[in-house]
Every structure is written in structure tokens, then in C-alpha cells.
PDB file of C-alpha atoms in Angstrom:
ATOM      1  CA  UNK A  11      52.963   3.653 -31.090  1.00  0.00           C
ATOM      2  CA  UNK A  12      49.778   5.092 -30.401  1.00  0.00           C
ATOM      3  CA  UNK A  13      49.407   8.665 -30.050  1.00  0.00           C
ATOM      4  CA  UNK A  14      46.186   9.878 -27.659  1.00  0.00           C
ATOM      5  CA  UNK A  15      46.951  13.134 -28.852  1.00  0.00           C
ATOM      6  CA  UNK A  16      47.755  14.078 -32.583  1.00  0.00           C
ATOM      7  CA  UNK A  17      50.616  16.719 -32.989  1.00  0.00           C
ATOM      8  CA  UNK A  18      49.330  20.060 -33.710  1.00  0.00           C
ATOM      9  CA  UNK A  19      46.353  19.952 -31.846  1.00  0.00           C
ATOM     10  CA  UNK A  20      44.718  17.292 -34.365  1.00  0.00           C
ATOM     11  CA  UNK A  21      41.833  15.048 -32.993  1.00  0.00           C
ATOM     12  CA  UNK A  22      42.844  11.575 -33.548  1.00  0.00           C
ATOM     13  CA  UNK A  23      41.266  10.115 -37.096  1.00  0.00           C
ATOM     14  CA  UNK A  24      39.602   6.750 -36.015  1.00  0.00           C
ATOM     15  CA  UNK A  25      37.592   5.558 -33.583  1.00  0.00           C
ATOM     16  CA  UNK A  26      39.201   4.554 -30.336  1.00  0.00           C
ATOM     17  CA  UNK A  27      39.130   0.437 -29.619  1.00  0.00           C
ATOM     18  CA  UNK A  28      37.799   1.485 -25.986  1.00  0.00           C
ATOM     19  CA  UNK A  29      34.523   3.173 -27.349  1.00  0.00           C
ATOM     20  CA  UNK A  30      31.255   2.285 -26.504  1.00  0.00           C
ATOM     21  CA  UNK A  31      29.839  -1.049 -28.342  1.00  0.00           C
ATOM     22  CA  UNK A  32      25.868  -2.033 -28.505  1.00  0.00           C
ATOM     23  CA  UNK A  33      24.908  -4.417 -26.183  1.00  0.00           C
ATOM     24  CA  UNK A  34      21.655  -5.407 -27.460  1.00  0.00           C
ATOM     25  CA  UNK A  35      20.646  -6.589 -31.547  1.00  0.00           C
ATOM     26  CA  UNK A  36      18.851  -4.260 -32.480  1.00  0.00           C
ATOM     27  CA  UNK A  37      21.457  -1.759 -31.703  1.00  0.00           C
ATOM     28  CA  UNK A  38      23.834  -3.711 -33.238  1.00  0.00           C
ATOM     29  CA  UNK A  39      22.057  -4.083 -36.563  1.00  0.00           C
ATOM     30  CA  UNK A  40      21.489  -0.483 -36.743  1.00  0.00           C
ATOM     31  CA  UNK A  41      25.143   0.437 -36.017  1.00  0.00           C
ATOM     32  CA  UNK A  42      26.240  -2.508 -38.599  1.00  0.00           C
ATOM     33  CA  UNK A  43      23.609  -0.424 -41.213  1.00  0.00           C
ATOM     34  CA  UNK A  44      25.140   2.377 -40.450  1.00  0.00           C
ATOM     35  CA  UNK A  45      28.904   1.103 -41.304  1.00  0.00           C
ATOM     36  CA  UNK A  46      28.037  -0.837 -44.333  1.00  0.00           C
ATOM     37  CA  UNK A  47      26.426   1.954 -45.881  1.00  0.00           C
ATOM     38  CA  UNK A  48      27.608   5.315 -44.855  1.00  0.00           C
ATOM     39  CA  UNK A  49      25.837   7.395 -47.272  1.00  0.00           C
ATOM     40  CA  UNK A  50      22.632   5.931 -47.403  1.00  0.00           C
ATOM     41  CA  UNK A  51      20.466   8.579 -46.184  1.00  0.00           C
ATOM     42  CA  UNK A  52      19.070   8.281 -42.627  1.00  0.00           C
ATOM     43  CA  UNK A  53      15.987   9.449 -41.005  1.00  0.00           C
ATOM     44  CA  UNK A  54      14.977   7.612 -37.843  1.00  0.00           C
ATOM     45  CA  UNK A  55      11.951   5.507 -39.547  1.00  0.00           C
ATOM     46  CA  UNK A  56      13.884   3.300 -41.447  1.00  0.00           C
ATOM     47  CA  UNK A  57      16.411   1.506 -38.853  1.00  0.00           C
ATOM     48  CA  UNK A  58      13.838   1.964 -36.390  1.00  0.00           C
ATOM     49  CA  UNK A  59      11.743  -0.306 -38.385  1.00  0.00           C
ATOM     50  CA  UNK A  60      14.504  -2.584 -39.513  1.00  0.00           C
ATOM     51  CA  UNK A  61      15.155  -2.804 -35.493  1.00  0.00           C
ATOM     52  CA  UNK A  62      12.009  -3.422 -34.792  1.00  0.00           C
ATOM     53  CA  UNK A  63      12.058  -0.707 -32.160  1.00  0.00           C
ATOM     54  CA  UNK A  64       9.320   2.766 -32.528  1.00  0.00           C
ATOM     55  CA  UNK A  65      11.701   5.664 -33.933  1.00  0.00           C
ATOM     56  CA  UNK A  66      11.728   7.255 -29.994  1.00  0.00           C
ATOM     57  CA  UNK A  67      12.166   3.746 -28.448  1.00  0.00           C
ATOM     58  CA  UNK A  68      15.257   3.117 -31.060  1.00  0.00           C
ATOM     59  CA  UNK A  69      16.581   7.117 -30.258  1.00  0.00           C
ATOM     60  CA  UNK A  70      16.748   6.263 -26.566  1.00  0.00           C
ATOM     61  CA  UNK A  71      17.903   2.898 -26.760  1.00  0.00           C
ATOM     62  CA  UNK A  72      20.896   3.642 -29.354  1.00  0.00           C
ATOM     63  CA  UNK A  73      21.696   6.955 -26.734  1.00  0.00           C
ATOM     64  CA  UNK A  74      21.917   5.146 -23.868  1.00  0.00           C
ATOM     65  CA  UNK A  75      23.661   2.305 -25.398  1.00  0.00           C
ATOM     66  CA  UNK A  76      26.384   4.074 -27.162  1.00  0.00           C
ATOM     67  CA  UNK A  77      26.184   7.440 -25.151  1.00  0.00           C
ATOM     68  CA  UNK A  78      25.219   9.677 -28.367  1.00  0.00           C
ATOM     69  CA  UNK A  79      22.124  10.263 -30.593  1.00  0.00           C
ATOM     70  CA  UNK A  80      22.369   8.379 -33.750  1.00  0.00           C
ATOM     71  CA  UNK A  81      22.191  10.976 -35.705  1.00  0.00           C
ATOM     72  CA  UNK A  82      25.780  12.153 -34.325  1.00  0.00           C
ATOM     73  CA  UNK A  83      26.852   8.510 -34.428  1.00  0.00           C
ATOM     74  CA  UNK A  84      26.414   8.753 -38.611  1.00  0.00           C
ATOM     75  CA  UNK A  85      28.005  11.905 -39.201  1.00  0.00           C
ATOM     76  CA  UNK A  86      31.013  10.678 -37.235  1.00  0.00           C
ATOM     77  CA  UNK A  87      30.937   7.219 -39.363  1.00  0.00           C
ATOM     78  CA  UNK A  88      30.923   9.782 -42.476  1.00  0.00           C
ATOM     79  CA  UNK A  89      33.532  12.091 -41.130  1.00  0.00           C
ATOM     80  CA  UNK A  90      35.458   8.920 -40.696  1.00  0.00           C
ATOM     81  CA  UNK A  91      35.438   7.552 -44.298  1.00  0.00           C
ATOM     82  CA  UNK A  92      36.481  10.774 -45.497  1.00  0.00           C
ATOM     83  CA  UNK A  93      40.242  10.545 -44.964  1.00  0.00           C
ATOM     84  CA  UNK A  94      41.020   7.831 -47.080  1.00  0.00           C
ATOM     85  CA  UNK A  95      39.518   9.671 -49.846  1.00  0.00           C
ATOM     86  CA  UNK A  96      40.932  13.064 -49.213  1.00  0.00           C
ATOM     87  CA  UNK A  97      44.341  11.691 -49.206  1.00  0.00           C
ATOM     88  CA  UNK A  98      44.276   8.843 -51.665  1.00  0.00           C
ATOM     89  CA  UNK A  99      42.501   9.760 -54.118  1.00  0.00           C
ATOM     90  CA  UNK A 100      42.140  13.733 -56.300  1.00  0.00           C
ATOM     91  CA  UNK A 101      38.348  13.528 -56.718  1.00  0.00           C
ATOM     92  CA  UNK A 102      36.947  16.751 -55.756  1.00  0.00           C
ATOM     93  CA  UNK A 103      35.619  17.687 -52.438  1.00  0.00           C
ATOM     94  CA  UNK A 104      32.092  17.488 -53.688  1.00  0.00           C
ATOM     95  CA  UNK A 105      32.691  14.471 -54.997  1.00  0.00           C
ATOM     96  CA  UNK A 106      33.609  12.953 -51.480  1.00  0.00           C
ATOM     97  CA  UNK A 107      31.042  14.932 -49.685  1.00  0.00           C
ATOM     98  CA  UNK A 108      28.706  12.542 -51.593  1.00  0.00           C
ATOM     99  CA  UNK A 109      30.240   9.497 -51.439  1.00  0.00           C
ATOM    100  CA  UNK A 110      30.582   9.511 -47.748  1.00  0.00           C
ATOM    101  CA  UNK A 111      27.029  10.860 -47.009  1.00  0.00           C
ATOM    102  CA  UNK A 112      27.141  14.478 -47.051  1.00  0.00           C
ATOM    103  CA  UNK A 113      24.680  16.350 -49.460  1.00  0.00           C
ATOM    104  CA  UNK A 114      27.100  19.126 -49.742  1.00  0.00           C
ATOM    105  CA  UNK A 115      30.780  19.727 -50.016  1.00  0.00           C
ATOM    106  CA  UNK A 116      29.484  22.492 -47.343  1.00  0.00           C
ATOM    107  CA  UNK A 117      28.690  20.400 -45.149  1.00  0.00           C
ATOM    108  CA  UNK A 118      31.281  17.726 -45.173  1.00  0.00           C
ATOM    109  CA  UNK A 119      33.341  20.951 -44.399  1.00  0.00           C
ATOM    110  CA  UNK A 120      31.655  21.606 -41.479  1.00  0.00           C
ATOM    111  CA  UNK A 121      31.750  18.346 -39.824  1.00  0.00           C
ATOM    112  CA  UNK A 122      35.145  17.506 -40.888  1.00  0.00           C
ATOM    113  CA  UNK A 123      36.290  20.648 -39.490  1.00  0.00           C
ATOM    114  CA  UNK A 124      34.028  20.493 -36.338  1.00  0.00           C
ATOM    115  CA  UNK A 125      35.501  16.546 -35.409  1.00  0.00           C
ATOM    116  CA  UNK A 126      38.796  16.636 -37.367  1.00  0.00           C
ATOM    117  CA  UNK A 127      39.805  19.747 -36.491  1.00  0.00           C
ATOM    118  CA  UNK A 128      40.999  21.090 -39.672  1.00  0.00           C
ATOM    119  CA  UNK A 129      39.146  21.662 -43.247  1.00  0.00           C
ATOM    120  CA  UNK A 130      39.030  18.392 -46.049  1.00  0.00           C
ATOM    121  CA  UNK A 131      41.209  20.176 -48.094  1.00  0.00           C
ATOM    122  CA  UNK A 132      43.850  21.266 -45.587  1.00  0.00           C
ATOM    123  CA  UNK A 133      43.905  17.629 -44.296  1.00  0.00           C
ATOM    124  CA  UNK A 134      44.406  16.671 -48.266  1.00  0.00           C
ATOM    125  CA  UNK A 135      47.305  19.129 -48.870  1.00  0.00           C
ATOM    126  CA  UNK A 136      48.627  17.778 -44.875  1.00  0.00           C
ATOM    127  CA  UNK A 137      48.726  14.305 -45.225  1.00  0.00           C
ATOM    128  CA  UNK A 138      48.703  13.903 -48.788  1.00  0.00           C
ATOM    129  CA  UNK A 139      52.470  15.443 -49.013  1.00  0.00           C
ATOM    130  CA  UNK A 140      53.442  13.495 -46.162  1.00  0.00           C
ATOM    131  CA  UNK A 141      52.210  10.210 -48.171  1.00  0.00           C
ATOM    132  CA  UNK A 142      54.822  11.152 -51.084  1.00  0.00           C
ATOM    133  CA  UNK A 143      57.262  11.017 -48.500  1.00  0.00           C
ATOM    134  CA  UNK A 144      56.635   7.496 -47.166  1.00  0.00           C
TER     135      UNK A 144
END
């Protein structure tokens, strides 16, 4: 079952299999960048060059390709290989923040809250006690 709408309010955690894909390589290898390395910091220059697109060509390109900027397209990638780690393991919420990209606990909080719809560690206590019950 497949719920298009969490109970409670909640956002659903993953991406849905009817979002927006690149249609063009460069695109692609930015997005597949992107995924293989969540954290790896991310200014434009770098997968512009890699795509061998200008920064502004890549920006539009990646927009209307995917229908947001790619700077929104990593923090969403980030938000989404946060859960796993909230729930699974009891590294600290700094900790996470890093691993998935965030320079700050602070702002993992933010986004997480801002997409997810809750705070990292209310997600932790949330799902984590319904894991024990599994």
C-alpha cells in the first residue's frame, strides 16, 4: 500500500517514482554526482564543469529539466538520506547533519523540518519506537 498522504500531516519520506527525470547527459551526470555523494559540498562551478555546461547554462538547463534549481534538488537528496540515520542508528544529530551534507545540526533542522515536516529528533523518537515494535 502506498500512502500519498502520511498520517498526521507527514510529507511522504522518498521521492515519488513519477518525479521528474533528466533528459539530457549532462543533467544526468550531475544528478548521478549528486546521489553518489550527498555531502560533497556543492557550488555551481564544479558540476558545471564536470557537465561541460557554463555554471548559468547548467542552472537553467538542470531547472527546466527537473523543474527546481539544483541547489534545492541537493538539499532534498540530503534531507532524504537523513532518515535512515535518524532512526537506525544513535549518532548524534550533528553527527548526521555532517554525514548527509549539512554543515550544521542547525541546519539539517531546518530543512528536515521545512520538507519533512517535523524536527530530526522528533522523527528519531517517532519512528524509532515504532521500529522496536516491528
Amino acid at each position: 500500500m502506498l500512502f500519498l498522504r502520511r498520517p498526521g500531516g507527514q510529507s511522504p519520506f522518498s521521492v515519488p517514482p513519477w518525479s521528474r527525470q533528466p533528459s539530457s547527459d549532462p543533467i544526468r551526470t550531475t544528478v548521478s554526482a549528486i546521489h553518489t555523494d550527498p555531502s560533497a559540498r556543492r557550488g555551481i562551478a564544479d558540476p558545471a564543469a564536470q557537465a561541460g555546461l557554463s555554471p548559468r547554462h547548467l542552472q537553467h538547463r538542470f531547472t527546466a529539466e527537473l523543474g527546481t534549481a539544483p541547489a534545492a534538488y541537493v538539499e532534498s537528496v540530503r534531507v532524504a538520506a537523513a532518515p535512515r540515520a535518524l532512526v537506525e542508528g544513535d549518532d548524534p544529530i550533528e553527527a548526521i547533519a555532517h554525514r548527509c551534507g549539512f554543515g550544521t545540526a542547525e541546519t539539517l533542522r531546518r530543512s528536515f523540518q521545512r520538507q519533512v515536516g517535523v524536527a530530526p529528533s522528533e522523527y528519531r523518537d517517532r519512528f524509532r519506537a515504532n521500529k522496536e515494535y516491528a
